[in-house]
Short mmCIF file of C-alpha atoms in Angstrom, two decimals:
data_model
loop_
_atom_site.label_atom_id
_atom_site.label_comp_id
_atom_site.label_asym_id
_atom_site.label_seq_id
_atom_site.Cartn_x
_atom_site.Cartn_y
_atom_site.Cartn_z
CA MET T 1 22.31 -15.81 -13.47
CA ILE T 2 20.51 -16.12 -9.99
CA LYS T 3 22.18 -18.19 -7.23
CA ILE T 4 20.05 -19.15 -4.09
CA HIS T 5 22.14 -20.39 -1.17
CA ASN T 6 20.94 -22.14 2.03
CA LEU T 7 17.78 -20.02 2.23
CA HIS T 8 15.83 -20.30 5.46
CA LYS T 9 12.54 -18.54 6.28
CA SER T 10 10.21 -18.76 9.03
CA PHE T 11 7.02 -17.17 9.93
CA ASP T 12 6.58 -17.14 13.68
CA GLU T 13 6.50 -21.00 14.45
CA LYS T 14 6.09 -22.16 10.95
CA VAL T 15 9.16 -23.05 9.12
CA VAL T 16 8.73 -22.42 5.37
CA LEU T 17 12.07 -22.78 3.70
CA ARG T 18 14.72 -24.83 5.42
CA GLY T 19 17.96 -24.41 3.44
CA VAL T 20 16.96 -24.15 -0.30
CA ASP T 21 20.00 -24.17 -2.63
CA LEU T 22 19.24 -23.46 -6.25
CA ASP T 23 21.00 -22.06 -9.38
CA VAL T 24 18.98 -20.29 -12.20
CA PHE T 25 20.89 -20.07 -15.50
CA ASP T 26 20.23 -17.53 -18.12
CA GLY T 27 17.83 -18.33 -20.76
CA GLU T 28 16.21 -21.29 -18.98
CA ARG T 29 12.55 -21.80 -18.24
CA LEU T 30 12.93 -23.13 -14.56
CA VAL T 31 9.62 -24.54 -13.16
CA ILE T 32 9.30 -24.85 -9.34
CA ILE T 33 6.80 -27.28 -8.28
CA GLY T 34 5.36 -28.51 -4.92
CA ARG T 35 2.11 -28.76 -2.93
CA SER T 36 0.13 -25.49 -1.92
CA GLY T 37 1.65 -23.70 0.86
CA CYS T 38 5.13 -25.46 0.68
CA GLY T 39 6.85 -22.10 0.17
CA LYS T 40 7.22 -21.78 -3.67
CA SER T 41 5.81 -18.23 -3.78
CA VAL T 42 7.80 -17.36 -0.48
CA LEU T 43 10.89 -18.42 -2.60
CA LEU T 44 10.08 -16.34 -5.57
CA LYS T 45 9.49 -13.24 -3.49
CA HIS T 46 12.81 -13.64 -1.80
CA ILE T 47 14.45 -13.33 -5.23
CA LEU T 48 13.11 -9.80 -5.67
CA ASN T 49 13.94 -9.18 -1.82
CA LEU T 50 10.11 -8.64 -1.35
CA MET T 51 10.79 -10.77 1.51
CA GLN T 52 13.95 -11.12 3.61
CA PRO T 53 15.47 -14.54 4.65
CA ASP T 54 16.16 -15.45 8.19
CA LYS T 55 19.43 -17.27 6.97
CA GLY T 56 21.30 -17.61 3.42
CA TYR T 57 21.55 -15.24 0.65
CA ILE T 58 20.51 -14.66 -3.15
CA LEU T 59 22.96 -13.46 -5.73
CA VAL T 60 21.58 -11.86 -8.90
CA ASP T 61 24.17 -11.52 -11.48
CA ASN T 62 26.74 -11.99 -8.68
CA ILE T 63 25.17 -9.13 -6.71
CA ALA T 64 23.75 -10.08 -3.11
CA ILE T 65 20.29 -8.47 -3.63
CA ARG T 66 19.84 -8.25 0.20
CA LYS T 67 22.97 -6.28 0.80
CA VAL T 68 22.53 -3.35 -1.68
CA GLY T 69 21.01 0.03 -0.97
CA GLN T 70 17.66 1.12 -2.03
CA LYS T 71 19.01 2.73 -5.33
CA ASP T 72 20.85 -0.42 -6.34
CA LEU T 73 18.01 -2.58 -5.22
CA PHE T 74 15.67 -0.65 -7.48
CA PHE T 75 18.09 -1.04 -10.30
CA LEU T 76 18.28 -4.73 -10.03
CA ARG T 77 14.46 -5.01 -9.78
CA LYS T 78 14.27 -3.24 -13.06
CA GLN T 79 15.73 -6.29 -14.67
CA PHE T 80 12.88 -8.41 -13.35
CA GLY T 81 9.28 -8.67 -14.36
CA PHE T 82 7.00 -10.41 -11.83
CA LEU T 83 3.59 -11.86 -12.73
CA PHE T 84 1.71 -12.16 -9.49
CA GLN T 85 -0.92 -14.99 -8.76
CA GLY T 86 -4.00 -12.70 -8.84
CA ALA T 87 -2.14 -10.42 -11.36
CA ALA T 88 -2.00 -7.42 -8.81
CA LEU T 89 -3.23 -4.82 -11.41
CA PHE T 90 -3.84 -1.45 -9.65
CA ASP T 91 -7.68 -1.09 -9.38
CA SER T 92 -7.59 2.64 -9.67
CA MET T 93 -5.85 2.67 -13.19
CA SER T 94 -6.94 1.68 -16.64
CA VAL T 95 -5.19 -1.18 -18.36
CA ALA T 96 -2.89 1.29 -20.39
CA GLU T 97 -2.05 3.06 -17.10
CA ASN T 98 -1.03 -0.33 -15.49
CA VAL T 99 1.14 -1.38 -18.28
CA ALA T 100 2.67 2.27 -18.78
CA LEU T 101 3.38 2.80 -14.98
CA PRO T 102 7.08 1.51 -15.08
CA LEU T 103 7.68 3.47 -18.23
CA VAL T 104 6.19 6.67 -16.76
CA GLU T 105 8.20 6.17 -13.48
CA HIS T 106 11.52 5.09 -14.89
CA THR T 107 11.94 6.37 -18.44
CA ASP T 108 12.00 9.63 -20.23
CA LEU T 109 9.90 8.44 -22.88
CA SER T 110 7.33 10.81 -24.44
CA PRO T 111 3.55 10.19 -24.00
CA ALA T 112 3.34 9.13 -27.72
CA GLU T 113 6.45 6.57 -27.28
CA ILE T 114 4.74 5.12 -23.92
CA GLU T 115 1.48 4.64 -25.88
CA ARG T 116 3.30 3.00 -28.75
CA LYS T 117 5.13 0.69 -26.40
CA VAL T 118 2.14 -0.15 -24.27
CA ALA T 119 0.09 -1.16 -27.47
CA GLU T 120 2.97 -3.33 -28.51
CA LYS T 121 3.10 -5.27 -25.30
CA LEU T 122 -0.50 -5.49 -25.29
CA GLU T 123 -0.43 -6.97 -28.97
CA LEU T 124 2.39 -9.28 -27.70
CA VAL T 125 0.01 -10.71 -25.00
CA GLY T 126 -2.84 -11.01 -27.23
CA LEU T 127 -4.96 -8.17 -25.77
CA PRO T 128 -4.78 -5.28 -28.41
CA GLY T 129 -7.17 -2.34 -28.01
CA THR T 130 -7.90 -3.03 -24.38
CA GLN T 131 -6.23 0.08 -23.13
CA ASP T 132 -9.23 1.86 -21.77
CA LEU T 133 -10.72 -1.10 -19.84
CA ARG T 134 -10.51 -1.27 -16.04
CA PRO T 135 -9.12 -4.19 -14.19
CA ALA T 136 -12.79 -4.95 -12.82
CA GLU T 137 -14.03 -5.40 -16.33
CA LEU T 138 -11.45 -8.04 -17.12
CA SER T 139 -11.57 -11.86 -16.78
CA GLY T 140 -9.11 -13.91 -14.72
CA GLY T 141 -7.08 -14.84 -17.91
CA MET T 142 -7.14 -11.27 -19.28
CA LYS T 143 -5.94 -9.87 -15.87
CA LYS T 144 -3.01 -12.41 -15.99
CA ARG T 145 -2.10 -11.30 -19.53
CA ILE T 146 -2.14 -7.55 -18.62
CA GLY T 147 -0.05 -8.36 -15.59
CA LEU T 148 2.28 -9.92 -17.88
CA ALA T 149 2.20 -7.28 -20.20
CA ARG T 150 3.15 -4.87 -17.33
CA ALA T 151 5.89 -7.31 -16.15
CA ILE T 152 7.69 -7.22 -19.59
CA VAL T 153 7.13 -3.54 -20.47
CA MET T 154 10.54 -2.55 -19.25
CA ASP T 155 12.12 -5.51 -21.29
CA PRO T 156 13.45 -7.36 -18.28
CA LYS T 157 16.14 -10.08 -18.25
CA TYR T 158 14.16 -12.18 -15.84
CA VAL T 159 10.49 -12.98 -15.67
CA LEU T 160 9.08 -14.60 -12.41
CA TYR T 161 5.49 -16.29 -12.69
CA ASP T 162 3.67 -17.00 -9.49
CA GLU T 163 1.00 -19.71 -10.38
CA PRO T 164 0.30 -18.18 -13.87
CA THR T 165 -2.49 -20.81 -14.69
CA THR T 166 -4.15 -21.15 -11.31
CA GLY T 167 -7.96 -20.51 -11.58
CA LEU T 168 -7.85 -20.48 -15.36
CA ASP T 169 -9.83 -22.84 -17.72
CA PRO T 170 -7.62 -25.43 -19.45
CA ILE T 171 -7.72 -23.49 -22.91
CA MET T 172 -6.90 -20.15 -21.34
CA ALA T 173 -4.22 -22.09 -19.11
CA ALA T 174 -2.84 -23.68 -22.28
CA SER T 175 -2.73 -20.00 -23.95
CA ILE T 176 -0.85 -18.65 -20.95
CA ASP T 177 1.63 -21.45 -21.11
CA LYS T 178 2.31 -20.77 -24.90
CA LEU T 179 2.74 -17.14 -24.03
CA ILE T 180 5.37 -17.93 -21.43
CA ILE T 181 7.26 -20.06 -23.87
CA ASP T 182 6.87 -17.55 -26.82
CA LEU T 183 7.97 -14.69 -24.67
CA SER T 184 10.85 -16.58 -23.40
CA ASN T 185 12.00 -17.57 -26.88
CA GLN T 186 11.26 -14.06 -28.57
CA LEU T 187 12.58 -11.90 -25.82
CA LYS T 188 15.49 -14.33 -24.75
CA LEU T 189 14.03 -14.27 -21.17
CA THR T 190 15.11 -16.33 -18.08
CA SER T 191 11.86 -17.60 -16.60
CA ILE T 192 10.98 -18.98 -13.23
CA VAL T 193 7.56 -20.42 -13.04
CA VAL T 194 6.04 -21.43 -9.86
CA THR T 195 2.97 -23.87 -10.37
CA HIS T 196 1.49 -27.19 -9.18
CA ASP T 197 -0.25 -27.55 -12.63
CA MET T 198 1.53 -30.49 -14.10
CA GLN T 199 -0.02 -29.87 -17.60
CA SER T 200 2.03 -26.55 -17.36
CA VAL T 201 5.06 -28.29 -16.21
CA GLU T 202 4.99 -30.60 -19.13
CA LYS T 203 4.61 -27.84 -21.75
CA VAL T 204 6.82 -24.91 -20.20
CA ALA T 205 9.69 -26.47 -18.19
CA THR T 206 13.29 -26.86 -19.53
CA ARG T 207 14.12 -27.76 -15.88
CA VAL T 208 11.98 -28.76 -12.89
CA VAL T 209 12.73 -28.37 -9.24
CA MET T 210 10.34 -29.76 -6.50
CA LEU T 211 10.04 -28.08 -3.25
CA HIS T 212 8.84 -30.13 -0.27
CA VAL T 213 8.83 -29.53 3.37
CA GLY T 214 11.02 -26.41 2.95
CA LYS T 215 13.73 -28.27 0.85
CA ILE T 216 14.35 -29.10 -2.83
CA ILE T 217 13.99 -32.71 -3.18
CA PHE T 218 13.95 -33.02 -7.01
CA ASN T 219 16.10 -31.01 -9.75
CA GLY T 220 16.20 -32.12 -13.37
CA ASP T 221 14.24 -32.13 -16.63
CA VAL T 222 10.65 -33.25 -17.35
CA GLN T 223 11.91 -36.67 -18.38
CA ALA T 224 13.79 -37.31 -15.27
CA LEU T 225 10.80 -36.10 -13.16
CA HIS T 226 8.70 -38.88 -14.64
CA GLN T 227 11.54 -41.42 -14.11
CA SER T 228 12.24 -40.36 -10.52
CA ASP T 229 12.37 -43.09 -7.66
CA ASN T 230 11.40 -40.49 -5.15
CA ALA T 231 8.03 -41.61 -3.77
CA VAL T 232 7.07 -38.03 -2.86
CA VAL T 233 7.94 -36.93 -6.42
CA ASN T 234 6.05 -39.74 -7.94
CA GLN T 235 2.86 -39.22 -5.91
CA PHE T 236 2.84 -35.46 -6.77
CA VAL T 237 3.34 -35.94 -10.53
CA SER T 238 0.62 -38.68 -10.59
CA GLY T 239 -1.66 -36.74 -8.23
CA SER T 240 -2.25 -39.93 -6.25
CA ILE T 241 -3.90 -39.85 -2.84
CA GLU T 242 -1.84 -42.97 -1.94
CA GLY T 243 1.66 -42.29 -0.85
CA PRO T 244 3.94 -40.34 1.60
CA ILE T 245 2.29 -36.96 1.16
CA GLN T 246 -0.82 -36.89 3.22
CA PRO T 247 -3.94 -35.00 2.02
CA LYS T 248 -3.90 -33.26 5.47
CA PRO T 249 -1.14 -30.44 5.42
CA VAL T 250 1.80 -31.56 7.31
CA LYS T 251 2.67 -29.76 10.42
CA TYR T 252 6.28 -28.66 9.89
CA MET M 1 1.09 -12.78 37.96
CA ILE M 2 4.36 -13.19 36.03
CA GLU M 3 2.16 -14.05 32.97
CA GLN M 4 0.48 -10.69 33.34
CA ILE M 5 3.66 -8.72 33.67
CA SER M 6 5.00 -10.55 30.82
CA GLY M 7 1.85 -9.78 28.73
CA PHE M 8 2.14 -6.16 29.65
CA GLY M 9 5.79 -6.05 28.81
CA SER M 10 5.41 -7.58 25.47
CA ARG M 11 2.47 -5.11 24.73
CA ALA M 12 4.69 -2.37 25.85
CA ILE M 13 7.55 -3.48 23.61
CA ARG M 14 5.07 -3.79 20.68
CA PHE M 15 3.79 -0.20 21.19
CA ILE M 16 7.30 1.29 21.40
CA GLN M 17 8.31 -0.76 18.17
CA GLN M 18 5.20 0.34 16.31
CA THR M 19 5.82 4.01 17.47
CA GLY M 20 9.31 3.75 16.15
CA GLU M 21 7.94 2.26 12.93
CA VAL M 22 5.51 5.33 12.33
CA PHE M 23 8.37 7.80 12.86
CA ILE M 24 10.68 5.75 10.46
CA MET M 25 7.87 5.98 7.87
CA LEU M 26 7.35 9.55 8.65
CA GLY M 27 11.16 10.21 8.11
CA LYS M 28 11.30 8.38 4.86
CA THR M 29 8.24 10.34 3.67
CA VAL M 30 9.80 13.69 4.70
CA ASN M 31 13.02 12.60 2.72
CA TYR M 32 10.90 12.39 -0.37
CA PHE M 33 9.55 15.93 0.08
CA GLY M 34 12.25 17.18 -2.25
CA GLN M 35 10.54 15.18 -4.98
CA LEU M 36 6.99 16.62 -4.62
CA TRP M 37 7.09 18.54 -7.76
CA LYS M 38 8.09 15.41 -9.71
CA ASN M 39 5.14 13.67 -8.23
CA ARG M 40 2.71 16.56 -8.50
CA SER M 41 -0.04 14.77 -10.35
CA LEU M 42 -0.29 12.32 -7.38
CA VAL M 43 -0.16 15.13 -4.94
CA PHE M 44 -2.71 17.08 -6.60
CA TYR M 45 -5.01 14.16 -6.88
CA GLN M 46 -4.84 13.45 -3.12
CA MET M 47 -5.30 17.12 -2.24
CA TYR M 48 -8.44 16.98 -4.29
CA GLU M 49 -9.50 13.73 -2.65
CA ILE M 50 -8.51 14.80 0.90
CA GLY M 51 -9.46 18.46 0.63
CA VAL M 52 -12.16 19.26 -2.00
CA LYS M 53 -14.30 16.11 -1.50
CA SER M 54 -14.20 16.74 2.34
CA LEU M 55 -15.56 20.23 1.69
CA PRO M 56 -19.43 19.48 1.96
CA LEU M 57 -18.99 17.46 5.20
CA VAL M 58 -16.53 20.13 6.81
CA ILE M 59 -19.11 22.91 5.86
CA PHE M 60 -22.01 20.87 7.42
CA VAL M 61 -20.12 20.13 10.56
CA GLY M 62 -18.75 23.65 10.71
CA ILE M 63 -22.11 25.49 10.30
CA PHE M 64 -23.66 23.24 13.11
CA ALA M 65 -20.73 23.47 15.34
CA GLY M 66 -20.84 27.29 15.23
CA ALA M 67 -24.61 27.20 15.64
CA VAL M 68 -24.43 24.88 18.71
CA ALA M 69 -21.56 26.93 20.14
CA SER M 70 -23.66 30.03 19.90
CA VAL M 71 -26.73 28.64 21.66
CA GLN M 72 -24.55 27.24 24.40
CA THR M 73 -22.54 30.39 24.81
CA ALA M 74 -25.83 32.50 24.75
CA TYR M 75 -27.14 30.25 27.62
CA GLN M 76 -24.05 30.68 29.71
CA LEU M 77 -24.00 34.47 29.26
CA GLN M 78 -27.73 34.95 29.83
CA GLY M 79 -28.26 37.09 32.95
CA PHE M 80 -24.44 37.46 33.69
CA ILE M 81 -22.78 39.22 30.62
CA SER M 82 -24.19 41.27 27.67
CA PHE M 83 -24.91 39.35 24.51
CA ASN M 84 -22.80 41.90 22.79
CA TYR M 85 -19.84 39.72 23.70
CA LEU M 86 -21.39 36.57 21.98
CA GLY M 87 -19.46 36.92 18.82
CA ALA M 88 -16.15 37.22 20.55
CA ALA M 89 -16.79 34.27 22.96
CA THR M 90 -17.96 32.11 20.10
CA SER M 91 -15.43 32.94 17.63
CA VAL M 92 -12.52 32.26 20.06
CA ALA M 93 -13.92 28.93 20.83
CA ILE M 94 -14.25 28.18 17.07
CA PHE M 95 -10.71 29.43 16.14
CA ILE M 96 -8.89 27.64 18.86
CA GLU M 97 -10.83 24.46 19.50
CA LEU M 98 -13.97 23.69 17.50
CA GLY M 99 -12.61 24.52 13.98
CA PRO M 100 -9.43 22.41 14.06
CA VAL M 101 -10.54 19.59 16.29
CA LEU M 102 -14.15 18.84 14.53
CA THR M 103 -12.41 19.14 11.23
CA ALA M 104 -9.78 16.84 12.09
CA LEU M 105 -12.19 14.40 13.75
CA VAL M 106 -14.30 14.50 10.50
CA ALA M 107 -11.08 13.96 8.63
CA ALA M 108 -10.16 11.06 10.86
CA GLY M 109 -13.37 9.27 9.95
CA ARG M 110 -13.44 10.17 6.44
CA ILE M 111 -9.81 10.42 5.32
CA GLY M 112 -7.84 8.35 7.75
CA ALA M 113 -10.19 5.41 7.50
CA SER M 114 -10.36 5.70 3.65
CA ILE M 115 -6.35 5.94 3.27
CA ALA M 116 -6.14 2.75 5.67
CA ALA M 117 -8.79 0.87 3.64
CA GLU M 118 -7.23 1.86 0.26
CA ILE M 119 -3.68 1.03 0.95
CA GLY M 120 -4.79 -1.94 3.19
CA THR M 121 -6.70 -3.40 0.17
CA MET M 122 -3.61 -2.87 -1.97
CA LYS M 123 -1.51 -4.82 0.61
CA VAL M 124 -3.69 -7.99 0.83
CA THR M 125 -4.05 -8.10 -2.99
CA GLU M 126 -0.33 -7.85 -3.67
CA GLN M 127 -0.57 -4.46 -5.18
CA ILE M 128 2.04 -3.01 -2.85
CA ASP M 129 4.26 -5.96 -3.61
CA ALA M 130 3.70 -5.12 -7.38
CA LEU M 131 4.80 -1.65 -6.79
CA GLU M 132 8.04 -2.81 -5.13
CA SER M 133 8.70 -5.37 -8.02
CA LEU M 134 8.34 -2.54 -10.49
CA ALA M 135 11.09 -0.75 -8.55
CA ILE M 136 8.62 2.06 -7.23
CA ASP M 137 8.84 2.79 -3.51
CA PRO M 138 5.29 2.70 -2.12
CA ILE M 139 6.37 5.25 0.48
CA ARG M 140 6.99 7.67 -2.51
CA TYR M 141 4.13 6.64 -4.46
CA LEU M 142 1.48 6.20 -1.79
CA ALA M 143 2.45 7.65 1.52
CA LEU M 144 4.08 11.08 0.15
CA PRO M 145 1.08 12.51 -1.61
CA ARG M 146 -1.43 11.46 1.18
CA ILE M 147 0.84 12.52 4.15
CA PHE M 148 1.61 15.83 2.28
CA SER M 149 -1.99 16.62 1.47
CA GLY M 150 -2.97 15.71 5.01
CA PHE M 151 -0.58 18.24 6.43
CA VAL M 152 -1.73 21.02 3.92
CA MET M 153 -5.41 20.41 3.35
CA ILE M 154 -6.68 20.02 7.00
CA PRO M 155 -5.42 23.61 7.87
CA VAL M 156 -7.17 24.80 4.72
CA LEU M 157 -10.49 22.99 5.61
CA THR M 158 -10.13 24.29 9.23
CA ILE M 159 -9.99 27.97 7.92
CA ILE M 160 -13.19 27.05 5.99
CA ALA M 161 -14.72 25.45 8.98
CA ASP M 162 -13.79 28.62 11.07
CA LEU M 163 -15.54 30.99 8.60
CA VAL M 164 -18.67 28.88 8.16
CA GLY M 165 -18.90 28.08 11.91
CA ILE M 166 -18.80 31.99 12.72
CA LEU M 167 -21.49 32.45 9.93
CA GLY M 168 -23.70 29.52 11.68
CA ALA M 169 -23.03 31.21 15.15
CA TYR M 170 -24.21 34.49 13.85
CA PHE M 171 -27.40 33.06 12.18
CA VAL M 172 -28.35 31.47 15.49
CA ALA M 173 -27.64 34.84 17.39
CA TYR M 174 -29.66 36.81 14.70
CA MET M 175 -32.51 34.28 14.61
CA ASN M 176 -32.84 33.70 18.58
CA LEU M 177 -31.48 37.03 20.20
CA ASP M 178 -32.08 39.49 17.15
CA LEU M 179 -28.39 40.46 17.57
CA PRO M 180 -27.42 42.92 14.70
CA PRO M 181 -24.50 41.95 12.71
CA GLU M 182 -22.43 44.96 13.62
CA ILE M 183 -22.59 44.12 17.13
CA PHE M 184 -21.70 40.35 16.55
CA PHE M 185 -18.96 40.83 14.18
CA GLY M 186 -17.76 43.88 15.93
CA SER M 187 -17.20 41.84 19.08
CA VAL M 188 -15.52 39.09 16.86
CA LYS M 189 -13.22 41.85 15.39
CA ASP M 190 -12.42 43.32 18.73
CA PHE M 191 -11.32 40.05 20.32
CA PHE M 192 -9.63 38.71 17.13
CA THR M 193 -5.97 37.87 17.57
CA ILE M 194 -3.68 36.20 15.06
CA MET M 195 -2.39 33.85 17.83
CA ASN M 196 -5.93 32.27 18.21
CA VAL M 197 -6.07 31.71 14.31
CA MET M 198 -2.57 30.42 14.20
CA SER M 199 -3.02 28.12 17.18
CA GLY M 200 -5.90 26.54 15.52
CA LEU M 201 -4.08 26.09 12.38
CA ILE M 202 -0.98 24.58 14.23
CA LYS M 203 -3.16 22.13 15.63
CA ALA M 204 -4.86 21.43 12.36
CA PHE M 205 -1.42 20.91 10.75
CA VAL M 206 -0.70 18.38 13.36
CA PHE M 207 -3.83 16.65 13.29
CA GLY M 208 -3.94 16.48 9.45
CA GLY M 209 -0.50 14.89 9.31
CA THR M 210 -1.40 12.46 12.19
CA THR M 211 -4.63 11.37 10.52
CA ALA M 212 -2.72 10.66 7.16
CA ILE M 213 0.43 9.08 8.80
CA ILE M 214 -1.84 6.68 10.80
CA GLY M 215 -3.95 5.89 7.65
CA CYS M 216 -0.79 5.00 5.81
CA TYR M 217 0.81 3.14 8.70
CA VAL M 218 -2.22 1.02 9.36
CA GLY M 219 -2.87 0.31 5.71
CA PHE M 220 0.73 -0.84 5.15
CA ASN M 221 0.42 -3.05 7.99
CA THR M 222 -2.87 -4.85 7.03
CA SER M 223 -2.99 -8.44 6.65
CA GLY M 224 -5.74 -11.27 6.48
CA GLY M 225 -7.95 -10.41 3.48
CA ALA M 226 -11.26 -8.38 3.81
CA GLU M 227 -11.75 -8.87 7.47
CA GLY M 228 -8.09 -7.31 7.97
CA VAL M 229 -9.06 -4.42 5.81
CA GLY M 230 -12.21 -3.72 7.81
CA GLN M 231 -10.17 -4.07 11.09
CA SER M 232 -7.50 -1.70 9.63
CA THR M 233 -10.21 0.86 8.78
CA ILE M 234 -11.63 0.85 12.46
CA ARG M 235 -8.00 0.90 13.74
CA ALA M 236 -7.07 3.96 11.71
CA PHE M 237 -10.16 5.85 12.93
CA VAL M 238 -9.84 5.00 16.52
CA LEU M 239 -6.01 5.67 16.69
CA SER M 240 -6.32 8.85 14.63
CA SER M 241 -9.14 10.26 16.88
CA ALA M 242 -7.33 9.32 19.98
CA LEU M 243 -3.98 10.95 18.92
CA ILE M 244 -5.96 14.16 17.67
CA LEU M 245 -7.40 14.58 21.18
CA LEU M 246 -3.91 13.65 22.85
CA ASN M 247 -2.18 16.14 20.48
CA ASP M 248 -4.95 18.72 21.18
CA TYR M 249 -4.04 18.66 24.91
CA LEU M 250 -0.36 18.68 24.40
CA ILE M 251 -0.43 21.63 21.82
CA SER M 252 -2.68 23.61 24.26
CA VAL M 253 -0.48 23.21 27.11
CA ILE M 254 2.56 24.33 25.00
CA LEU M 255 0.76 27.26 23.53
CA PHE M 256 -1.17 28.59 26.20
#
């Protein structure tokens, strides 16, 4: 279980998070929605301590991730997989080397075992036989799948997805959504998905939270999301120009 | 007036903070030196990138630096001192100053800038965050091999630059002054001291480490996309070059 308590974060004058409280329960697929630049990705990076909060704390399995030393922090991080928005594949490595990197660094597996495990994960994300390709040779959707294969190669307990369908065509986006659901069911993962793609939300979420102006303004299932009487939530879900959210970004 | 003082003060604080951050990064890297063997494939790759791939440029610069030194020294000696001392004068200048400084400046352009660009690109494309998320310390994975290779390979390149520099100097002495090899190399040998070579290598060691450390630090602190990477590349080169010349002066004061 992940517990986020009273999280605050600012970048110079700009306040991004202003007291976020959120519990993530084991086995669920939590989707965090909100406008671009509302702090969804920032929140996600705090969970892995890739960013440090100005105030508040995060507990991962009852351990305060910010308080632990580097060795324990790395131990905790090994329980996570993170799919970055641009996949963040290492340009200088092949697909196989990208996926194998955590195994090479953290396990004593033989090269043959690593090769087998890489092939297994690539099969799982629907890209078998791509081991020798370089990131520059991959399409956007393929990069995300390879990024996902790398994220799950250590069999993590939690997988964090940062806008997994952004920039993809609807068919590829649907296939990534299906992959998130399948992996979550097959590997019994706890998933946190950050997105503003409402089609993804409908398919993937077992619970939705909405972040707006640095705070959580909605927490419930997809049905409750559609029945919400919050004007901000309704405008975001319907994608309407009319409403309390202005097209011009709000100066916080 | 108060604004100017305040601006100067904040710049001074920023400078002290950045200097502290560089030393903290160096400290963390040195802490990982015990794991060099475990990371040998990364280290050997960087030694190849920094050392072997710089060889053509270093040889080119070394030959011409030696040749110019020979021409200039001959011009200075003309009419005052015998050309028999040309080899000694040129080789001492090459060992102490030209070899290490020119090699390091070439390295600052080629290696420092390339390290900053590579790590900077990784930073702005979230590859550094990806390493962290995979429980891999970027200092160990990226900085350690580059900084260690900088410390080791720049002295090696300097030795090669020294040798080809002296050959370049002799070539000019032979072509312009008809100086026989036994006279030229005899005077090199007569005035050769280990101290001269060692002082050059100490400089090269410091310059190599400085170049790689600055490249890594600037790279890790890159922000702002492609433009930021471009600025980091320039910043790494300018900072490394300035620090090479500053260190050159400080080491010379200490050693001589």
